[in-house]
mmCIF file of C-alpha atoms in Angstrom:
data_model
loop_
_atom_site.group_PDB
_atom_site.id
_atom_site.type_symbol
_atom_site.label_atom_id
_atom_site.label_comp_id
_atom_site.label_asym_id
_atom_site.label_seq_id
_atom_site.Cartn_x
_atom_site.Cartn_y
_atom_site.Cartn_z
ATOM 1 C CA MET A 1 18.241 -14.897 -6.751
ATOM 2 C CA SER A 2 16.751 -14.649 -10.236
ATOM 3 C CA GLY A 3 16.443 -18.367 -10.766
ATOM 4 C CA GLU A 4 14.520 -18.639 -7.597
ATOM 5 C CA LEU A 5 11.898 -16.009 -8.058
ATOM 6 C CA SER A 6 8.600 -15.968 -10.138
ATOM 7 C CA PRO A 7 8.043 -13.322 -12.670
ATOM 8 C CA ILE A 8 5.708 -11.465 -10.403
ATOM 9 C CA ASP A 9 8.164 -11.660 -7.684
ATOM 10 C CA LYS A 10 10.892 -10.362 -9.842
ATOM 11 C CA ALA A 11 8.668 -7.494 -10.672
ATOM 12 C CA LYS A 12 7.849 -6.557 -7.035
ATOM 13 C CA PHE A 13 11.686 -6.868 -6.266
ATOM 14 C CA VAL A 14 12.831 -4.558 -8.913
ATOM 15 C CA ALA A 15 10.190 -1.795 -8.021
ATOM 16 C CA ALA A 16 11.099 -2.116 -4.312
ATOM 17 C CA LYS A 17 14.985 -1.931 -5.053
ATOM 18 C CA ARG A 18 14.297 1.118 -7.359
ATOM 19 C CA SER A 19 12.258 2.876 -4.677
ATOM 20 C CA VAL A 20 14.948 2.870 -2.006
ATOM 21 C CA ASP A 21 17.103 4.991 -4.331
ATOM 22 C CA TYR A 22 14.940 8.013 -2.947
ATOM 23 C CA VAL A 23 15.835 7.214 0.622
ATOM 24 C CA GLU A 24 18.583 9.553 1.871
ATOM 25 C CA ASP A 25 20.393 9.555 5.146
ATOM 26 C CA GLY A 26 18.639 10.919 8.093
ATOM 27 C CA MET A 27 15.137 10.560 6.562
ATOM 28 C CA ARG A 28 11.962 9.588 8.380
ATOM 29 C CA VAL A 29 10.339 6.987 6.199
ATOM 30 C CA GLY A 30 6.852 5.565 6.120
ATOM 31 C CA LEU A 31 7.059 1.841 5.792
ATOM 32 C CA GLY A 32 4.257 0.227 3.871
ATOM 33 C CA THR A 33 2.377 -3.141 4.288
ATOM 34 C CA GLY A 34 2.077 -5.940 2.087
ATOM 35 C CA SER A 35 4.110 -8.335 -0.160
ATOM 36 C CA THR A 36 5.584 -5.578 -2.367
ATOM 37 C CA ALA A 37 6.315 -3.284 0.584
ATOM 38 C CA ALA A 38 8.070 -6.351 2.292
ATOM 39 C CA TRP A 39 10.649 -6.250 -0.586
ATOM 40 C CA MET A 40 11.408 -2.617 0.078
ATOM 41 C CA VAL A 41 11.846 -3.039 3.943
ATOM 42 C CA ARG A 42 14.323 -5.894 3.025
ATOM 43 C CA CYS A 43 16.110 -3.592 0.495
ATOM 44 C CA LEU A 44 16.397 -0.722 3.117
ATOM 45 C CA GLY A 45 17.586 -3.177 5.774
ATOM 46 C CA GLU A 46 20.301 -4.181 3.178
ATOM 47 C CA LEU A 47 21.427 -0.483 2.957
ATOM 48 C CA VAL A 48 21.372 -0.165 6.681
ATOM 49 C CA ARG A 49 23.612 -3.343 7.221
ATOM 50 C CA ASP A 50 26.052 -2.889 4.202
ATOM 51 C CA ASP A 51 26.189 0.864 3.454
ATOM 52 C CA GLY A 52 25.529 2.337 6.930
ATOM 53 C CA LEU A 53 22.339 4.041 5.951
ATOM 54 C CA LYS A 54 20.903 5.898 8.953
ATOM 55 C CA ILE A 55 17.019 6.337 8.904
ATOM 56 C CA ARG A 56 13.986 6.137 11.160
ATOM 57 C CA GLY A 57 11.102 4.185 9.996
ATOM 58 C CA VAL A 58 7.307 4.424 10.797
ATOM 59 C CA PRO A 59 5.642 1.213 10.127
ATOM 60 C CA THR A 60 2.047 0.953 8.802
ATOM 61 C CA SER A 61 1.273 -2.409 10.643
ATOM 62 C CA THR A 62 2.658 -4.560 13.471
ATOM 63 C CA ARG A 63 3.978 -7.097 10.929
ATOM 64 C CA THR A 64 5.955 -4.254 9.053
ATOM 65 C CA ALA A 65 7.138 -3.187 12.363
ATOM 66 C CA GLU A 66 8.403 -6.536 13.255
ATOM 67 C CA LEU A 67 10.038 -7.034 9.875
ATOM 68 C CA ALA A 68 11.759 -3.627 9.996
ATOM 69 C CA ARG A 69 13.320 -4.289 13.341
ATOM 70 C CA ASP A 70 14.450 -7.753 12.078
ATOM 71 C CA VAL A 71 16.522 -6.317 9.286
ATOM 72 C CA GLY A 72 18.000 -3.492 11.579
ATOM 73 C CA ILE A 73 15.861 -0.394 10.833
ATOM 74 C CA ASP A 74 15.322 2.009 13.729
ATOM 75 C CA VAL A 75 11.483 1.958 14.365
ATOM 76 C CA ILE A 76 9.666 4.892 15.691
ATOM 77 C CA SER A 77 6.067 5.822 15.949
ATOM 78 C CA LEU A 78 4.519 8.575 13.808
ATOM 79 C CA ASP A 79 3.916 10.604 17.120
ATOM 80 C CA GLU A 80 7.618 10.438 17.704
ATOM 81 C CA ALA A 81 8.467 11.455 13.982
ATOM 82 C CA LYS A 82 5.528 14.031 13.747
ATOM 83 C CA TRP A 83 6.207 14.317 10.022
ATOM 84 C CA LEU A 84 7.801 12.020 7.270
ATOM 85 C CA ASP A 85 9.993 12.971 4.417
ATOM 86 C CA LEU A 86 8.881 9.980 2.447
ATOM 87 C CA THR A 87 6.389 6.958 2.536
ATOM 88 C CA ILE A 88 6.983 3.999 0.386
ATOM 89 C CA ASP A 89 4.093 1.463 0.124
ATOM 90 C CA GLY A 90 2.366 -0.879 -2.311
ATOM 91 C CA ALA A 91 -1.163 -0.762 -3.850
ATOM 92 C CA ASP A 92 -3.814 -3.134 -4.729
ATOM 93 C CA GLU A 93 -4.808 -0.771 -7.860
ATOM 94 C CA PHE A 94 -3.707 2.491 -9.456
ATOM 95 C CA ASP A 95 -5.119 4.360 -12.289
ATOM 96 C CA GLY A 96 -3.556 6.895 -14.705
ATOM 97 C CA ASN A 97 -3.972 9.699 -12.143
ATOM 98 C CA LEU A 98 -2.187 7.529 -9.528
ATOM 99 C CA ASN A 99 -5.309 7.265 -7.414
ATOM 100 C CA LEU A 100 -5.197 3.977 -5.529
ATOM 101 C CA ILE A 101 -7.086 1.313 -3.990
ATOM 102 C CA LYS A 102 -5.369 0.000 -0.833
ATOM 103 C CA GLY A 103 -6.074 -2.303 2.036
ATOM 104 C CA GLY A 104 -5.972 -5.782 0.767
ATOM 105 C CA GLY A 105 -3.559 -6.532 3.557
ATOM 106 C CA GLY A 106 -5.791 -4.859 6.015
ATOM 107 C CA ALA A 107 -3.810 -1.986 7.009
ATOM 108 C CA LEU A 108 -5.560 0.941 5.263
ATOM 109 C CA LEU A 109 -6.180 3.078 8.266
ATOM 110 C CA GLN A 110 -2.444 3.333 9.294
ATOM 111 C CA GLU A 111 -1.357 3.487 5.612
ATOM 112 C CA LYS A 112 -3.520 6.369 4.914
ATOM 113 C CA ILE A 113 -2.555 8.365 8.146
ATOM 114 C CA VAL A 114 1.219 7.716 7.352
ATOM 115 C CA ALA A 115 0.972 8.641 3.667
ATOM 116 C CA THR A 116 -0.693 11.830 4.383
ATOM 117 C CA ALA A 117 1.834 12.791 7.011
ATOM 118 C CA SER A 118 4.557 12.695 4.372
ATOM 119 C CA ASP A 119 6.104 15.108 1.910
ATOM 120 C CA GLN A 120 6.038 12.383 -0.704
ATOM 121 C CA MET A 121 4.395 9.098 -1.341
ATOM 122 C CA ILE A 122 5.910 6.559 -3.678
ATOM 123 C CA VAL A 123 3.867 3.401 -4.564
ATOM 124 C CA ILE A 124 5.689 0.112 -5.728
ATOM 125 C CA ALA A 125 3.737 -2.362 -7.875
ATOM 126 C CA ASP A 126 4.008 -4.800 -10.508
ATOM 127 C CA ILE A 127 2.468 -3.932 -13.911
ATOM 128 C CA GLY A 128 -0.727 -5.997 -13.138
ATOM 129 C CA LYS A 129 -1.913 -3.403 -10.756
ATOM 130 C CA GLU A 130 -2.435 -0.728 -13.326
ATOM 131 C CA VAL A 131 -6.085 -0.309 -14.342
ATOM 132 C CA GLU A 132 -8.040 2.088 -16.631
ATOM 133 C CA ARG A 133 -10.670 2.630 -13.555
ATOM 134 C CA LEU A 134 -10.634 1.688 -10.144
ATOM 135 C CA GLY A 135 -12.934 -0.938 -8.702
ATOM 136 C CA ALA A 136 -12.051 -4.295 -9.915
ATOM 137 C CA PHE A 137 -10.240 -5.203 -6.730
ATOM 138 C CA PRO A 138 -12.603 -4.956 -3.861
ATOM 139 C CA LEU A 139 -12.769 -1.671 -1.886
ATOM 140 C CA PRO A 140 -11.852 -2.207 1.700
ATOM 141 C CA VAL A 141 -13.850 -0.127 4.299
ATOM 142 C CA GLU A 142 -12.758 -0.151 7.809
ATOM 143 C CA VAL A 143 -15.665 0.048 10.267
ATOM 144 C CA ILE A 144 -15.955 -0.415 14.050
ATOM 145 C CA PRO A 145 -17.435 -3.636 15.238
ATOM 146 C CA PHE A 146 -20.335 -2.113 17.150
ATOM 147 C CA GLY A 147 -23.254 -2.363 14.679
ATOM 148 C CA TRP A 148 -21.428 -3.429 11.688
ATOM 149 C CA GLN A 149 -24.129 -5.176 10.131
ATOM 150 C CA THR A 150 -26.217 -1.858 10.274
ATOM 151 C CA THR A 151 -23.164 0.038 8.756
ATOM 152 C CA ARG A 152 -22.852 -2.533 6.052
ATOM 153 C CA ALA A 153 -26.622 -2.189 5.180
ATOM 154 C CA LEU A 154 -26.195 1.654 4.971
ATOM 155 C CA ILE A 155 -23.248 1.265 2.665
ATOM 156 C CA GLU A 156 -25.132 -1.127 0.397
ATOM 157 C CA GLU A 157 -28.250 1.557 0.408
ATOM 158 C CA LEU A 158 -25.539 4.162 -0.304
ATOM 159 C CA LEU A 159 -24.171 2.507 -3.431
ATOM 160 C CA ILE A 160 -27.594 2.500 -5.132
ATOM 161 C CA SER A 161 -26.878 6.042 -5.925
ATOM 162 C CA MET A 162 -23.139 5.812 -6.777
ATOM 163 C CA ASP A 163 -21.639 5.149 -10.159
ATOM 164 C CA VAL A 164 -20.622 1.603 -9.459
ATOM 165 C CA LEU A 165 -21.200 -1.696 -11.403
ATOM 166 C CA GLY A 166 -21.777 -3.893 -8.274
ATOM 167 C CA ARG A 167 -23.037 -3.310 -4.630
ATOM 168 C CA ASP A 168 -22.083 -6.606 -2.836
ATOM 169 C CA ALA A 169 -20.627 -5.855 0.467
ATOM 170 C CA SER A 170 -19.026 -8.714 2.514
ATOM 171 C CA LEU A 171 -17.260 -8.847 5.939
ATOM 172 C CA ARG A 172 -13.814 -9.900 5.647
ATOM 173 C CA MET A 173 -13.117 -13.049 7.453
ATOM 174 C CA ASN A 174 -10.095 -14.755 9.093
ATOM 175 C CA GLY A 175 -10.987 -18.471 9.161
ATOM 176 C CA ARG A 176 -14.529 -18.632 10.852
ATOM 177 C CA HIS A 177 -14.014 -15.316 12.672
ATOM 178 C CA PRO A 178 -13.990 -11.576 11.352
ATOM 179 C CA TYR A 179 -10.582 -10.213 10.345
ATOM 180 C CA ILE A 180 -9.504 -7.732 12.917
ATOM 181 C CA THR A 181 -7.216 -4.785 12.203
ATOM 182 C CA ASP A 182 -4.463 -3.486 14.215
ATOM 183 C CA GLU A 183 -6.960 -0.860 15.695
ATOM 184 C CA GLY A 184 -9.483 -3.712 16.612
ATOM 185 C CA ASN A 185 -11.913 -2.955 13.736
ATOM 186 C CA TYR A 186 -13.500 -4.902 11.106
ATOM 187 C CA ILE A 187 -13.298 -4.695 7.299
ATOM 188 C CA ILE A 188 -16.125 -4.678 4.881
ATOM 189 C CA ASP A 189 -15.101 -5.369 1.144
ATOM 190 C CA LEU A 190 -17.103 -3.647 -1.444
ATOM 191 C CA HIS A 191 -17.157 -5.593 -4.755
ATOM 192 C CA LEU A 192 -17.922 -2.721 -7.060
ATOM 193 C CA GLY A 193 -16.457 -3.994 -10.537
ATOM 194 C CA ARG A 194 -16.055 -0.335 -11.439
ATOM 195 C CA ILE A 195 -16.064 2.978 -9.680
ATOM 196 C CA GLY A 196 -17.115 6.020 -11.911
ATOM 197 C CA ASN A 197 -16.393 8.728 -9.352
ATOM 198 C CA PRO A 198 -13.865 7.607 -6.742
ATOM 199 C CA HIS A 199 -13.585 11.046 -5.247
ATOM 200 C CA GLN A 200 -17.154 11.210 -4.570
ATOM 201 C CA LEU A 201 -17.399 7.643 -3.184
ATOM 202 C CA ALA A 202 -14.360 8.244 -1.025
ATOM 203 C CA MET A 203 -16.041 11.317 0.638
ATOM 204 C CA VAL A 204 -19.566 9.949 1.229
ATOM 205 C CA LEU A 205 -18.339 6.660 2.680
ATOM 206 C CA ASN A 206 -16.208 8.551 5.309
ATOM 207 C CA GLN A 207 -19.274 10.725 6.395
ATOM 208 C CA MET A 208 -21.173 7.520 7.353
ATOM 209 C CA PRO A 209 -21.405 6.660 11.059
ATOM 210 C CA GLY A 210 -19.579 3.588 11.908
ATOM 211 C CA VAL A 211 -16.983 3.958 8.966
ATOM 212 C CA VAL A 212 -13.507 4.644 10.306
ATOM 213 C CA GLU A 213 -11.668 4.824 6.627
ATOM 214 C CA ASN A 214 -11.906 3.577 3.217
ATOM 215 C CA GLY A 215 -9.248 2.391 0.961
ATOM 216 C CA LEU A 216 -9.538 4.992 -1.675
ATOM 217 C CA PHE A 217 -6.275 6.846 -1.742
ATOM 218 C CA MET A 218 -6.942 10.131 -3.838
ATOM 219 C CA ASP A 219 -4.509 12.679 -4.617
ATOM 220 C CA ILE A 220 -2.016 11.263 -2.217
ATOM 221 C CA CYS A 221 0.608 9.291 -4.461
ATOM 222 C CA ASP A 222 3.206 11.225 -6.094
ATOM 223 C CA ILE A 223 5.184 8.636 -7.806
ATOM 224 C CA VAL A 224 4.525 5.085 -8.863
ATOM 225 C CA ILE A 225 7.422 2.654 -9.683
ATOM 226 C CA LEU A 226 6.186 -0.349 -11.648
ATOM 227 C CA GLY A 227 8.348 -3.393 -11.875
ATOM 228 C CA HIS A 228 8.364 -5.921 -14.715
ATOM 229 C CA GLY A 229 9.385 -9.627 -14.548
ATOM 230 C CA ASN A 230 12.117 -9.142 -16.991
ATOM 231 C CA GLY A 231 14.040 -6.504 -14.584
ATOM 232 C CA LYS A 232 12.611 -3.233 -16.290
ATOM 233 C CA VAL A 233 11.405 -0.575 -13.986
ATOM 234 C CA GLU A 234 9.150 2.307 -15.121
ATOM 235 C CA THR A 235 8.979 5.397 -12.998
ATOM 236 C CA ARG A 236 6.038 7.800 -13.236
ATOM 237 C CA ASP A 237 6.095 11.037 -11.557
ATOM 238 C CA ILE A 238 2.754 12.821 -11.683
ATOM 239 C CA ASN A 239 4.110 16.264 -10.330
ATOM 240 C CA GLU A 240 6.708 16.345 -12.791
ATOM 241 C CA GLY A 241 4.957 14.785 -15.767
ATOM 242 C CA THR A 242 7.641 12.299 -16.411
ATOM 243 C CA VAL A 243 8.080 8.663 -17.348
ATOM 244 C CA GLU A 244 11.524 7.062 -17.112
ATOM 245 C CA GLU A 245 12.518 3.608 -17.789
ATOM 246 C CA ASP A 246 15.451 1.476 -16.597
ATOM 247 C CA ARG A 247 16.628 -2.002 -16.060
ATOM 248 C CA LEU A 248 17.818 -3.735 -12.857
ATOM 249 C CA ASP A 249 20.138 -6.921 -12.806
ATOM 250 C CA PHE A 250 19.510 -9.669 -10.460
ATOM 251 C CA VAL A 251 22.326 -10.497 -8.236
ATOM 252 C CA GLU A 252 22.707 -13.811 -6.419
ATOM 253 C CA SER A 253 22.885 -12.936 -2.518
ATOM 254 C CA ASP A 254 22.934 -14.581 0.897
ATOM 255 C CA ASN A 255 21.288 -11.387 2.333
ATOM 256 C CA LEU A 256 17.747 -10.589 3.603
ATOM 257 C CA PHE A 257 15.396 -12.071 1.021
ATOM 258 C CA SER A 258 15.323 -15.727 1.471
ATOM 259 C CA ASP A 259 12.096 -15.996 3.633
ATOM 260 C CA LEU A 260 10.346 -13.695 0.937
ATOM 261 C CA GLN A 261 10.775 -16.279 -1.789
ATOM 262 C CA ASP A 262 8.251 -19.225 -2.507
#
């Protein structure tokens, strides 16, 4: 497999591969959404198939649910699970305090609900997702369709008083039509450049009528697992204050990964 993957995909794969070491038999596991999380779901599926791992997965999007079922994971709803042992997900950005921007894949609402209903959240990412300050990646804000233009105008007005570099707010599109989330909402992407006080911004955004949720995940993530293109894996545990490094070998396989390769 190593010869077929780009360095960025190798980095995503090794981070995902290391993350499933935290999954134990009988766990209820939140399954994230996005390209890196897809590697993780496939790795879990391999353990279910080859090692007899028995888990129940709570997906954070319809596409993750479909993938999980395809690889043999027992999929249940969050209402059925009630509480989760662990959630593993990707991130668009993270800082030194393991605060995140998520929602590039459009699933931020379900992702945040699932993550906060878990004893532990692990984020898997390639090294390019680490930033000194959040904000280079556009911040997604999920809004209801009714009055979305008014909501966008209010957000832009709000940003005047925030410690950010930019204030452009654009409606996310899917071709010629607005992008629709699994809950039937729109997403407004905020192009901020830098967020000086993400805790404050997250709080005031969610107080605005019309806003459903924002993509700032503050004080939720416990562990970040960083993958590198050469197979190196770095695990940072903010609660334990530890940083561990390891290296994973690539093994040729006919397993569950062919349709994730470019």
